[in-house]
Coordinates of C-alpha atoms in Angstrom, one line a residue:
Chain A
M20 CA 31.8 22.3 -5.4
E21 CA 29.4 19.8 -6.9
I22 CA 26.9 20.7 -3.8
I23 CA 27.2 24.3 -4.4
Q24 CA 26.4 23.8 -8.1
V25 CA 23.6 21.5 -7.2
L26 CA 22.2 24.1 -4.8
Y27 CA 22.5 27.0 -7.1
K28 CA 20.7 24.8 -10.0
K29 CA 17.8 23.9 -7.6
M30 CA 17.4 27.7 -6.5
T31 CA 17.2 28.8 -10.1
T32 CA 14.8 26.4 -10.7
T33 CA 12.9 27.2 -7.9
I34 CA 12.4 30.8 -8.5
D35 CA 11.5 30.0 -12.2
T36 CA 8.7 28.1 -11.0
L37 CA 7.8 30.9 -8.5
E38 CA 7.9 33.7 -11.4
I39 CA 5.7 31.1 -13.5
K40 CA 3.1 31.2 -11.0
I41 CA 3.0 34.4 -10.0
A42 CA 2.8 35.7 -13.7
E43 CA 0.1 33.2 -13.9
A44 CA -1.7 34.4 -10.8
K45 CA -1.6 37.9 -12.3
Q46 CA -3.5 36.8 -15.2
K47 CA -6.2 35.6 -13.0
L48 CA -6.5 39.3 -11.4
S49 CA -8.8 41.9 -13.1
Q50 CA -7.7 44.2 -15.2
E51 CA -8.1 47.3 -12.9
T52 CA -6.6 45.3 -9.7
R53 CA -3.5 44.8 -12.1
Q54 CA -3.4 48.2 -13.0
A55 CA -4.0 49.4 -9.4
I56 CA -1.0 47.5 -8.1
D57 CA 1.4 48.6 -11.2
A58 CA 0.2 52.2 -10.2
V59 CA 1.4 52.0 -7.2
N60 CA 5.6 51.3 -7.1
W61 CA 5.3 49.3 -4.0
K62 CA 8.6 47.7 -4.2
Q63 CA 10.3 51.2 -3.9
I64 CA 8.0 52.1 -0.8
I65 CA 9.1 49.1 1.0
L66 CA 12.9 50.1 0.5
G67 CA 11.8 53.1 2.3
L68 CA 10.1 51.3 4.6
N69 CA 12.5 49.8 7.2
N70 CA 16.3 50.6 7.0
K71 CA 17.0 47.6 9.5
F72 CA 16.5 45.0 7.0
N73 CA 19.4 43.8 5.1
S74 CA 19.1 42.8 1.3
E75 CA 17.9 39.5 1.5
Q76 CA 15.3 40.3 4.0
I77 CA 14.1 42.9 1.8
E78 CA 14.0 40.5 -1.4
A79 CA 12.3 37.9 0.9
L80 CA 9.6 40.7 1.9
E81 CA 9.4 41.8 -1.6
T82 CA 8.8 38.2 -2.8
E83 CA 5.8 37.9 0.1
V84 CA 4.0 41.1 -0.7
E85 CA 4.0 40.2 -4.4
L86 CA 2.7 36.5 -3.8
L87 CA 0.0 38.5 -1.3
L88 CA -0.7 40.7 -4.0
C89 CA -1.2 38.4 -6.8
G90 CA -3.4 36.1 -4.5
I91 CA -1.4 32.9 -4.0
T92 CA -0.6 34.0 -0.3
Y93 CA -3.6 34.0 1.6
P94 CA -3.9 37.3 4.2
E95 CA -4.3 34.4 7.1
N96 CA -0.9 33.2 6.3
F97 CA 1.0 36.5 5.4
A98 CA 2.1 37.3 9.0
E99 CA 3.4 33.6 9.6
E100 CA 5.3 33.7 6.2
L101 CA 6.9 37.1 7.3
E102 CA 7.8 36.0 10.7
T103 CA 9.4 32.7 8.7
R104 CA 11.2 34.2 6.0
L105 CA 12.3 37.5 7.6
K106 CA 12.9 36.0 10.9
I107 CA 11.5 38.9 12.7
S108 CA 9.5 38.5 16.0
K109 CA 5.3 38.8 15.7
V110 CA 5.5 42.2 17.2
E111 CA 7.8 43.3 14.4
V112 CA 5.6 41.5 11.7
S113 CA 2.6 43.2 12.9
S114 CA 4.2 46.8 12.9
L115 CA 5.5 46.0 9.6
I116 CA 2.1 44.9 8.3
N117 CA 0.5 48.2 10.2
D118 CA 3.3 50.4 8.0
M119 CA 2.7 48.5 4.4
D120 CA -1.1 48.5 5.0
K121 CA -0.9 52.7 5.3
A122 CA 1.9 52.8 2.7
I123 CA 1.3 50.4 0.2
F124 CA -2.7 48.4 0.3
K125 CA -4.3 51.2 1.2
K126 CA -2.9 53.3 -2.0
I127 CA -3.5 50.5 -4.2
Q128 CA -7.2 50.3 -2.7
V129 CA -7.6 53.9 -3.8
E130 CA -6.3 53.4 -7.2
L131 CA -8.5 50.3 -7.8
E132 CA -11.5 52.2 -6.3
N133 CA -10.8 55.2 -8.4
R134 CA -10.5 53.0 -11.5
I135 CA -13.8 51.1 -10.9
N136 CA -15.5 54.5 -10.4
T137 CA -14.2 55.9 -13.6
K138 CA -15.3 52.8 -15.1
V139 CA -18.6 53.3 -14.1
V140 CA -18.7 56.5 -15.1
D141 CA -17.4 55.9 -18.4
T142 CA -19.8 53.4 -19.1
P143 CA -22.9 55.1 -20.3
V144 CA -26.3 55.3 -18.5
K145 CA -28.1 51.9 -19.5
T146 CA -29.5 53.0 -22.7
R147 CA -32.0 51.5 -24.7
T148 CA -30.0 48.8 -27.3
F149 CA -31.1 47.8 -30.5
V150 CA -30.8 43.7 -30.8
S151 CA -31.6 42.8 -34.0
D152 CA -34.2 40.1 -33.9
P153 CA -33.3 37.6 -37.1
K154 CA -37.3 37.3 -37.7
F155 CA -37.2 41.1 -38.8
L156 CA -34.1 40.7 -40.8
S157 CA -36.2 41.6 -44.3
L158 CA -36.9 44.9 -42.9
P159 CA -35.1 48.0 -43.0
K160 CA -33.0 48.7 -40.0
K161 CA -34.8 51.8 -39.0
V162 CA -38.3 49.4 -38.6
Q163 CA -36.4 46.5 -37.1
E164 CA -34.5 49.4 -34.3
A165 CA -38.2 50.4 -33.5
I166 CA -39.6 46.9 -33.0
S167 CA -36.8 46.1 -30.8
L168 CA -37.3 49.5 -28.7
S169 CA -41.3 49.4 -28.3
D170 CA -40.8 46.0 -25.9
W171 CA -43.5 44.2 -28.1
K172 CA -42.9 41.1 -27.0
E173 CA -42.8 42.0 -23.1
N174 CA -46.0 44.1 -23.1
L175 CA -47.7 41.4 -25.7
Y176 CA -46.8 38.5 -22.7
T177 CA -48.0 41.0 -19.8
I178 CA -51.3 41.2 -21.7
L179 CA -51.7 37.7 -22.4
K180 CA -50.7 36.8 -19.0
K181 CA -53.5 38.9 -17.8
Y182 CA -56.3 37.1 -19.6
N183 CA -54.5 33.6 -18.3
I184 CA -53.5 32.6 -21.8
A185 CA -51.5 29.1 -21.5
I186 CA -47.6 29.5 -22.4
D187 CA -47.7 27.5 -25.7
K188 CA -50.6 29.6 -26.7
I189 CA -48.4 32.7 -25.8
G190 CA -46.0 31.4 -28.3
E191 CA -48.4 31.0 -31.2
V192 CA -49.6 34.4 -30.7
E193 CA -46.2 36.1 -30.6
E194 CA -45.8 34.6 -33.8
L195 CA -48.9 35.5 -35.3
T196 CA -48.2 39.2 -33.9
T197 CA -44.4 38.6 -35.8
K198 CA -46.4 37.6 -39.3
T199 CA -49.1 40.8 -39.0
I200 CA -45.9 42.8 -38.1
L201 CA -43.6 41.6 -41.2
G202 CA -47.1 42.0 -43.1
S203 CA -47.7 38.3 -44.1
I204 CA -51.0 38.2 -42.3
H205 CA -53.3 40.7 -42.8
N206 CA -54.6 42.9 -40.2
D207 CA -58.2 41.9 -40.7
Q208 CA -57.3 38.4 -40.0
Y209 CA -55.4 39.1 -36.7
E210 CA -58.6 38.9 -34.5
N211 CA -60.0 35.6 -36.4
N212 CA -56.4 34.2 -35.5
I213 CA -56.4 35.3 -31.7
K214 CA -59.9 33.8 -31.5
T215 CA -58.6 30.6 -33.0
I216 CA -55.4 30.4 -31.2
T217 CA -57.2 31.5 -27.6
N218 CA -60.6 30.1 -28.0
L219 CA -61.4 33.5 -26.0
P220 CA -64.8 34.2 -25.9
Q221 CA -66.1 37.4 -27.9
D222 CA -66.3 39.8 -24.9
K223 CA -62.7 39.0 -24.0
L224 CA -61.7 39.2 -27.1
S225 CA -63.3 42.7 -27.8
E226 CA -61.4 44.0 -24.6
I227 CA -57.4 42.1 -25.6
I228 CA -57.3 43.1 -29.3
P229 CA -57.7 46.8 -28.4
E230 CA -55.1 46.4 -26.0
I231 CA -52.3 44.4 -27.9
N232 CA -53.3 47.4 -30.7
E233 CA -52.3 49.8 -27.6
K234 CA -49.5 48.2 -26.0
V235 CA -48.0 46.7 -28.9
F236 CA -48.6 47.9 -32.7
K237 CA -49.0 51.5 -31.4
N238 CA -45.7 51.4 -29.8
I239 CA -43.8 50.1 -32.3
K240 CA -45.5 53.1 -34.6
T241 CA -44.4 55.6 -31.9
A242 CA -40.8 54.0 -31.7
M243 CA -40.9 54.3 -35.4
M244 CA -41.8 58.3 -35.6
N245 CA -39.3 58.8 -32.4
S246 CA -36.8 57.3 -34.7
V247 CA -37.7 59.6 -37.2
E248 CA -37.8 62.7 -35.0
K249 CA -34.1 62.0 -34.0
E250 CA -32.9 62.1 -37.2
D251 CA -30.8 65.6 -38.2
I252 CA -32.1 68.1 -40.6
I253 CA -33.3 66.8 -44.0
P254 CA -30.4 67.3 -46.0
L255 CA -31.1 69.8 -48.8
P256 CA -31.0 68.6 -52.2
P257 CA -28.2 69.5 -54.6
Y258 CA -29.7 72.6 -56.5
A259 CA -30.5 74.3 -52.6
S260 CA -27.0 73.3 -51.3
Q261 CA -25.4 74.8 -54.5
K262 CA -27.1 78.2 -53.9
V263 CA -25.8 78.0 -50.6
A264 CA -22.3 77.3 -51.3
Q265 CA -22.5 80.3 -53.6
A266 CA -24.5 82.5 -51.2
S267 CA -21.6 81.5 -49.0
L268 CA -18.6 82.2 -51.0
P269 CA -17.4 85.9 -50.1
N270 CA -18.1 88.6 -52.3
N271 CA -14.9 90.0 -52.6
T272 CA -13.8 89.6 -56.2
N273 CA -10.3 89.7 -55.5
T274 CA -10.4 86.4 -53.2
E275 CA -8.0 83.7 -54.8
Y276 CA -8.6 80.1 -54.7
A277 CA -5.2 77.9 -54.5
L278 CA -5.7 74.8 -57.0
P279 CA -3.8 72.2 -55.2
N280 CA -1.6 71.2 -58.3
K281 CA 1.5 71.9 -59.6
A282 CA 3.3 75.1 -58.5
I283 CA 2.8 76.7 -61.8
N284 CA -0.9 76.1 -61.8
S285 CA -1.4 77.2 -58.4
I286 CA 0.3 80.6 -59.6
E287 CA -1.6 80.9 -62.8
S288 CA -5.1 80.0 -61.6
K289 CA -4.8 82.6 -58.9
I290 CA -4.6 84.8 -61.8
P291 CA -7.8 86.0 -63.4
V292 CA -7.2 86.2 -67.4
T293 CA -11.0 87.8 -67.7
N294 CA -11.8 90.6 -65.2
S295 CA -14.4 88.5 -63.6
V296 CA -13.1 86.3 -61.2
E297 CA -16.6 84.5 -60.6
E298 CA -16.1 83.1 -64.2
N299 CA -12.7 81.4 -63.8
V300 CA -13.3 80.3 -60.1
L301 CA -16.5 79.7 -59.2
P302 CA -17.8 77.2 -61.8
N303 CA -14.9 75.2 -60.3
I304 CA -15.9 75.3 -56.7
K305 CA -19.4 74.7 -57.9
D306 CA -18.1 71.3 -59.2
E307 CA -16.5 70.4 -56.5
D308 CA -19.0 70.8 -53.9
I309 CA -21.7 69.1 -56.0
Y310 CA -19.1 66.0 -56.1
K311 CA -18.9 65.7 -52.5
E312 CA -22.6 66.0 -52.2
H313 CA -22.9 62.9 -54.4
G314 CA -19.9 61.3 -52.2
I315 CA -17.1 61.6 -54.8
E316 CA -14.3 63.5 -53.3
I317 CA -11.8 64.8 -56.1
I318 CA -8.2 63.3 -55.2
Y319 CA -5.7 65.4 -56.6
N320 CA -1.6 64.9 -57.6
N321 CA 1.0 65.1 -54.9
V322 CA 1.7 68.6 -54.4
P323 CA 5.1 69.9 -54.7
K324 CA 6.8 71.4 -51.4
S325 CA 6.6 74.6 -52.8
T326 CA 2.9 74.9 -53.3
D327 CA 2.2 75.2 -50.0
T328 CA 4.8 78.0 -49.8
I329 CA 2.9 79.7 -52.3
S330 CA -0.8 79.0 -51.4
S331 CA 0.3 80.1 -47.7
Y332 CA 1.7 83.3 -49.3
V333 CA -0.8 84.0 -51.7
F334 CA -3.8 83.9 -48.8
K335 CA -1.3 86.0 -47.0
K336 CA -1.3 88.8 -49.8
P337 CA -4.7 89.3 -50.8
E338 CA -4.0 92.9 -52.0
I339 CA -2.0 92.2 -55.3
K340 CA -4.9 93.3 -58.1
L341 CA -5.0 91.4 -61.0
G342 CA -6.2 93.3 -64.1
D343 CA -5.5 93.1 -67.9
T344 CA -2.5 91.2 -69.5
K345 CA 0.3 94.0 -68.4
E346 CA -0.8 93.9 -64.9
K347 CA -1.0 90.4 -65.1
S348 CA 2.5 90.1 -66.2
S349 CA 3.5 92.7 -64.0
T350 CA 1.7 90.8 -61.2
I351 CA 3.8 87.6 -62.1
E352 CA 6.8 89.5 -61.7
A353 CA 6.0 91.1 -58.4
K354 CA 4.9 87.7 -57.1
K355 CA 8.4 86.5 -58.6
E356 CA 10.1 88.8 -56.2
L357 CA 8.1 88.4 -53.2
Y358 CA 8.6 84.6 -53.7
R359 CA 12.2 85.5 -54.1
E360 CA 12.0 86.9 -50.3
E361 CA 10.5 83.7 -49.0
I362 CA 11.1 80.8 -51.0
P363 CA 14.2 78.9 -50.8
N364 CA 16.8 78.9 -54.0
S365 CA 15.9 75.5 -55.1
E366 CA 11.9 76.2 -54.7
K367 CA 12.6 79.6 -56.5
E368 CA 14.3 77.7 -59.5
Y369 CA 11.6 75.6 -59.8
I370 CA 8.8 78.2 -59.8
E371 CA 11.0 80.4 -62.5
S372 CA 11.8 77.4 -64.4
T373 CA 8.2 76.7 -65.0
I374 CA 7.1 80.2 -65.7
E375 CA 9.4 80.3 -68.6
I376 CA 8.5 76.9 -69.7
K377 CA 4.5 78.1 -69.5
N378 CA 5.5 81.5 -71.3
K379 CA 7.2 79.6 -74.2
I380 CA 4.2 77.7 -74.6
P381 CA 2.8 79.0 -78.1
K382 CA -1.3 79.8 -78.0
K383 CA -3.4 77.6 -79.6
Q384 CA -3.4 77.3 -83.3
D385 CA -7.4 77.5 -83.6
E386 CA -6.8 81.3 -81.8
I387 CA -4.6 82.2 -84.1
K388 CA -6.9 80.7 -87.3
Q389 CA -9.8 82.8 -85.7
I390 CA -8.5 86.1 -85.3
D391 CA -6.5 85.9 -88.8
I392 CA -9.9 85.2 -90.4
I393 CA -11.7 87.9 -88.6
T394 CA -9.1 90.6 -89.3
N395 CA -8.9 89.4 -92.9
K396 CA -12.8 89.4 -93.2
L397 CA -12.9 93.1 -92.0
L398 CA -10.2 93.5 -95.0
N399 CA -12.3 91.9 -97.5
N400 CA -8.8 89.8 -98.1
T401 CA -11.2 87.1 -98.0
I402 CA -12.9 87.6 -101.3
S403 CA -11.6 85.0 -103.8
P404 CA -10.5 87.0 -107.1
T405 CA -12.9 87.3 -110.1
I406 CA -12.4 85.7 -113.4
K407 CA -13.9 86.8 -116.6
T408 CA -15.0 83.7 -118.7
D409 CA -15.8 84.1 -122.4
Y410 CA -18.5 81.6 -123.3
S411 CA -20.1 83.5 -126.5
L412 CA -21.0 81.9 -129.5
P413 CA -18.8 83.2 -133.0
K414 CA -20.7 84.8 -135.6
I415 CA -23.7 84.8 -133.0
S416 CA -22.4 87.1 -130.2
S417 CA -21.8 91.0 -131.1
Q418 CA -18.9 91.1 -128.7
N419 CA -17.2 88.2 -130.3
T420 CA -17.1 90.2 -133.4
D421 CA -15.1 93.1 -131.7
L422 CA -12.9 90.5 -130.5
I423 CA -12.2 88.8 -134.0
S424 CA -11.5 92.6 -135.4
N425 CA -9.2 93.0 -132.4
N426 CA -7.2 90.0 -132.3
V427 CA -8.5 86.8 -134.6
S428 CA -6.0 84.4 -133.3
S429 CA -7.1 84.8 -129.8
A430 CA -10.4 84.9 -130.5
K431 CA -10.4 81.7 -132.8
P432 CA -8.7 78.5 -131.2
H433 CA -7.1 76.5 -133.3
D434 CA -8.7 73.4 -134.4
P435 CA -6.3 70.5 -136.0
Y436 CA -9.4 68.9 -137.4
H437 CA -10.5 72.1 -139.6
E438 CA -7.8 73.5 -141.7
A439 CA -8.3 77.2 -141.6
I440 CA -9.2 78.3 -145.1
Chain B
M57 CA -41.6 29.3 -4.7
T58 CA -42.8 26.8 -1.8
E59 CA -43.6 28.1 1.6
K60 CA -40.9 25.5 2.7
L61 CA -38.3 26.7 0.4
Q62 CA -39.0 30.3 1.1
Q63 CA -38.5 29.5 5.1
T64 CA -35.4 27.8 4.7
L65 CA -33.8 30.2 2.4
N66 CA -34.9 33.0 5.0
I67 CA -32.9 31.1 7.7
E68 CA -30.0 31.2 5.4
I69 CA -30.2 34.3 4.7
L70 CA -30.4 35.4 8.2
K71 CA -26.7 34.2 9.0
L72 CA -25.8 36.2 6.2
P73 CA -24.1 39.9 7.8
K74 CA -26.1 42.6 8.2
E75 CA -25.6 44.4 5.0
K76 CA -26.3 41.5 2.6
Q77 CA -29.5 40.6 4.6
D78 CA -30.8 44.3 4.3
A79 CA -30.0 44.0 0.4
I80 CA -31.3 40.8 -0.6
N81 CA -34.7 41.4 2.0
S82 CA -35.1 45.1 0.3
F83 CA -35.8 43.6 -3.3
D84 CA -38.7 41.4 -4.2
W85 CA -36.0 38.9 -6.2
V86 CA -38.8 36.0 -5.8
K87 CA -41.1 37.5 -8.0
N88 CA -38.2 38.8 -10.4
V89 CA -37.2 35.3 -11.2
E90 CA -40.4 34.1 -11.7
E91 CA -41.0 36.9 -14.3
I92 CA -37.8 36.0 -16.2
G93 CA -38.7 32.3 -15.9
R94 CA -42.2 33.0 -17.4
K95 CA -40.5 35.1 -20.0
S96 CA -38.3 32.0 -21.2
Y97 CA -41.4 30.3 -20.9
L98 CA -40.7 27.8 -17.8
N99 CA -43.6 25.9 -16.2
D100 CA -44.0 26.4 -12.4
D101 CA -42.0 23.5 -11.3
E102 CA -39.0 25.1 -13.5
V103 CA -39.7 28.3 -12.3
N104 CA -39.6 27.2 -8.7
D105 CA -36.2 25.3 -9.4
L106 CA -34.7 28.5 -10.9
Q107 CA -35.8 30.4 -7.8
L108 CA -34.3 27.8 -5.2
E109 CA -30.8 28.0 -7.5
T110 CA -31.1 31.8 -7.2
G111 CA -31.6 31.6 -3.7
L112 CA -28.6 29.2 -3.8
M113 CA -26.7 31.9 -5.1
L114 CA -27.8 34.7 -3.0
I115 CA -26.5 33.1 0.2
G116 CA -22.8 32.1 -1.5
L117 CA -23.5 28.5 -1.7
V118 CA -22.4 28.1 -5.2
D119 CA -20.5 30.3 -7.6
F120 CA -21.8 31.6 -10.9
E121 CA -20.5 29.0 -13.1
I122 CA -22.1 26.4 -10.9
Y123 CA -25.2 28.3 -10.9
V124 CA -25.6 28.5 -14.6
L125 CA -24.5 24.6 -15.1
N126 CA -27.1 24.0 -12.3
I127 CA -29.8 26.4 -14.2
E128 CA -28.8 23.9 -17.4
K129 CA -28.9 20.6 -15.7
N130 CA -32.1 21.2 -13.1
I131 CA -34.3 23.1 -15.4
V132 CA -33.2 21.0 -18.7
I133 CA -32.6 23.8 -21.0
S134 CA -29.7 24.2 -23.7
R135 CA -26.9 26.0 -22.7
T136 CA -27.6 29.1 -24.7
E137 CA -30.9 29.5 -22.9
S138 CA -29.4 29.1 -19.5
Q139 CA -26.9 31.3 -20.2
N140 CA -29.6 33.9 -21.4
I141 CA -31.8 33.3 -18.4
A142 CA -28.5 33.6 -16.2
N143 CA -27.4 37.0 -17.6
E144 CA -30.6 38.4 -17.2
I145 CA -31.0 37.3 -13.6
V146 CA -27.2 38.8 -13.0
E147 CA -28.9 41.8 -14.6
K148 CA -32.2 42.2 -12.6
V149 CA -31.4 40.5 -9.6
F150 CA -27.7 40.2 -8.2
T151 CA -26.7 43.9 -10.0
P152 CA -29.2 45.5 -7.9
I153 CA -28.3 43.5 -4.8
A154 CA -24.6 44.1 -5.5
K155 CA -25.3 47.9 -5.7
S156 CA -27.5 47.7 -2.2
I157 CA -24.5 45.9 -0.5
E158 CA -21.7 48.6 -2.0
I159 CA -24.1 51.5 -1.0
A160 CA -24.4 50.2 2.6
I161 CA -20.7 49.3 2.8
K162 CA -19.5 52.4 1.4
N163 CA -21.7 54.6 4.2
K164 CA -20.0 51.9 6.9
M165 CA -16.5 52.6 5.7
K166 CA -16.9 56.4 6.6
S167 CA -16.9 55.6 9.9
Y168 CA -14.5 53.0 10.3
E169 CA -10.7 51.9 8.9
P170 CA -11.0 48.2 7.2
K171 CA -8.4 45.9 8.6
W172 CA -5.7 45.2 5.9
D173 CA -6.5 42.0 5.4
K174 CA -10.1 42.8 4.3
R175 CA -8.5 45.5 1.8
I176 CA -6.1 42.7 0.4
N177 CA -9.2 40.7 -0.5
F178 CA -10.8 43.7 -1.6
I179 CA -8.2 44.3 -3.9
I180 CA -7.7 40.4 -5.1
S181 CA -11.3 40.2 -5.5
G182 CA -11.2 43.2 -8.2
G183 CA -13.2 45.9 -6.1
D184 CA -15.9 43.4 -4.6
Y185 CA -16.8 45.8 -1.6
S186 CA -18.6 42.8 0.3
S187 CA -15.1 41.8 1.1
F188 CA -15.1 44.7 3.8
I189 CA -18.0 42.7 5.8

C-alpha cells in the first residue's frame, strides 16, 4: 500500500514538473507559433489518427507531440521517443509520423505562414518615421518633423566625406549646422565658420557651401513646404462657418428641432410661439455651432426615456403645422392624442402632468404690467386728476372778493392769534 | 575590410547552403556595414572589426545577442551605441539578406515537399524559412 502511495506521489510530481517545463518552453515560442499551434486542434486529430492505440498510448503520444511542438524534444529524437513510449515498431513510428505530418504539422505550418504573411501585410510599408531630435526640441513640432525627414545629417555627412573632411571635423560641422538651423548662429557666419573648422581652400569652400545649401538647408525647406501641403483644407473662420451652418439649414420653416432636455421642454420647444420658426430655433443652433467651433461641447442634462420617444415621434410627423395660440393648444392636444397611441402609460402620465404644470404657471408679472399700462394709456386712465389750489391774497385778488361775498368762513381761515373783529 | 579577412569569410560562405550563399553574395553587405560604421564615427580599424563581427554573424558562427556584445566589447563603444549600430545593420544588411533567402526557399518549395523535421524546425523558429534548407 505504501509503495503504491509513493509511486503515485512520484508520478504526480513528475507530471507537475513536466507541465511547468512545457509552460516555460511555450513562453519562449513566438506569439505567431503559439497561435498557429493553438489554431490546430491537434489532440482531436491524434484521437482520430489510429484506432489501434489504447488510452495510455494516446496519452503518451499527446505528451510527446506537445513536447515536440514546444521545442523540448528535438525532431531527431522524436521517433526514438515514440518507439519507447508507445512501444511500437520503427515502421509503425514512421507511418505515424507521416500521418501526423500531413494532418497536424503541415496545418500548423500553413497557419504560421498565414500569420507571418498577415503580419507583414499589416505592417505598413516602411514609411519615413519622425524621430524627434533633442537638439531641436525648442522648435515647433512641424519644423522638427521637417528637419527629421530631410535627412540633413546623412546628406551633410556624404558631402563632407566627398571633400575628405576628417571625422572629428564632421562632428564640428554638424554642430555648426545644427546651430545655424536653430538660428543661434547667423547664416552669414556659416561660411566663415566652415572655413575655420575644415581649413579648406577658398575654391573648395565655394563648392561645398552651395552643395550644403542645396542638399541640407533647401531639403529642410522642401520638407517643411511638403508638410504644409499635406495639411487638410484650411479651416473656415468662425463667421464663415456660421454662414455655412445657416446655409446648410433646411428652408422648411416647419422643421422641428428637439432640444434634449426634459420631456415638456422638448414638446414646447417644437411649438413656435411666433410665426417665424427661425426666430426661435435658428439662434440656438448658431450658438451650438459657434461653441463647437471653439471646442466647447454643450453637455445637456440626462434626458428621460420619454424624450427619445417624443423626439423620434416628432421627427416622424413633420406635417403638424403650428400657428397662433389656438392652433398651438389644439396641436398640443393633437400631440397628446398621438402620444397616447405610442407612449406607454407611465410616460403618458409623466408628459400630461408636466404639461398641466406648465399650463398652470402664470405669465410673468412684467408682461401683465406692460399690457395694463398700454391699455390704460390708451384709455387716458393714466392721467392724474387735477386739483385746483387757491393761492390768491385777500383784498388784492378780485376773485377773492367774490369768494368772500359768497362764503366768508371758507375764504378766511381761522387764525388763532388774531381774534375776529 | 582587409583582403585576408575577405578571403576567410568567402571560404566560410562557400560552406553555407546555396540559397544563403546566393543571398549573401548578391548583396554588398561589406559596403553597407562600412557606411553604417562611418556614420557612427568609427575609425578604419573599428569599421574593420564591425565588418568581421557582421561576417561571423552571417555565416552563422554567432547569434545576435553575442553579436551585439562583441560589437560593444571589440569596438569599445557604449551599450546603447552598439545596440543602435546592430539595429541599423539588422535593418540594412540582415533583413534584406533574410528576405532574399526566404524568396529563394519559397520558390524552391513549390517543387518539393519539405520533410517533417524541417517543418517542425520552421514552426519552432517562428517562421524562419532557412529551417527548410
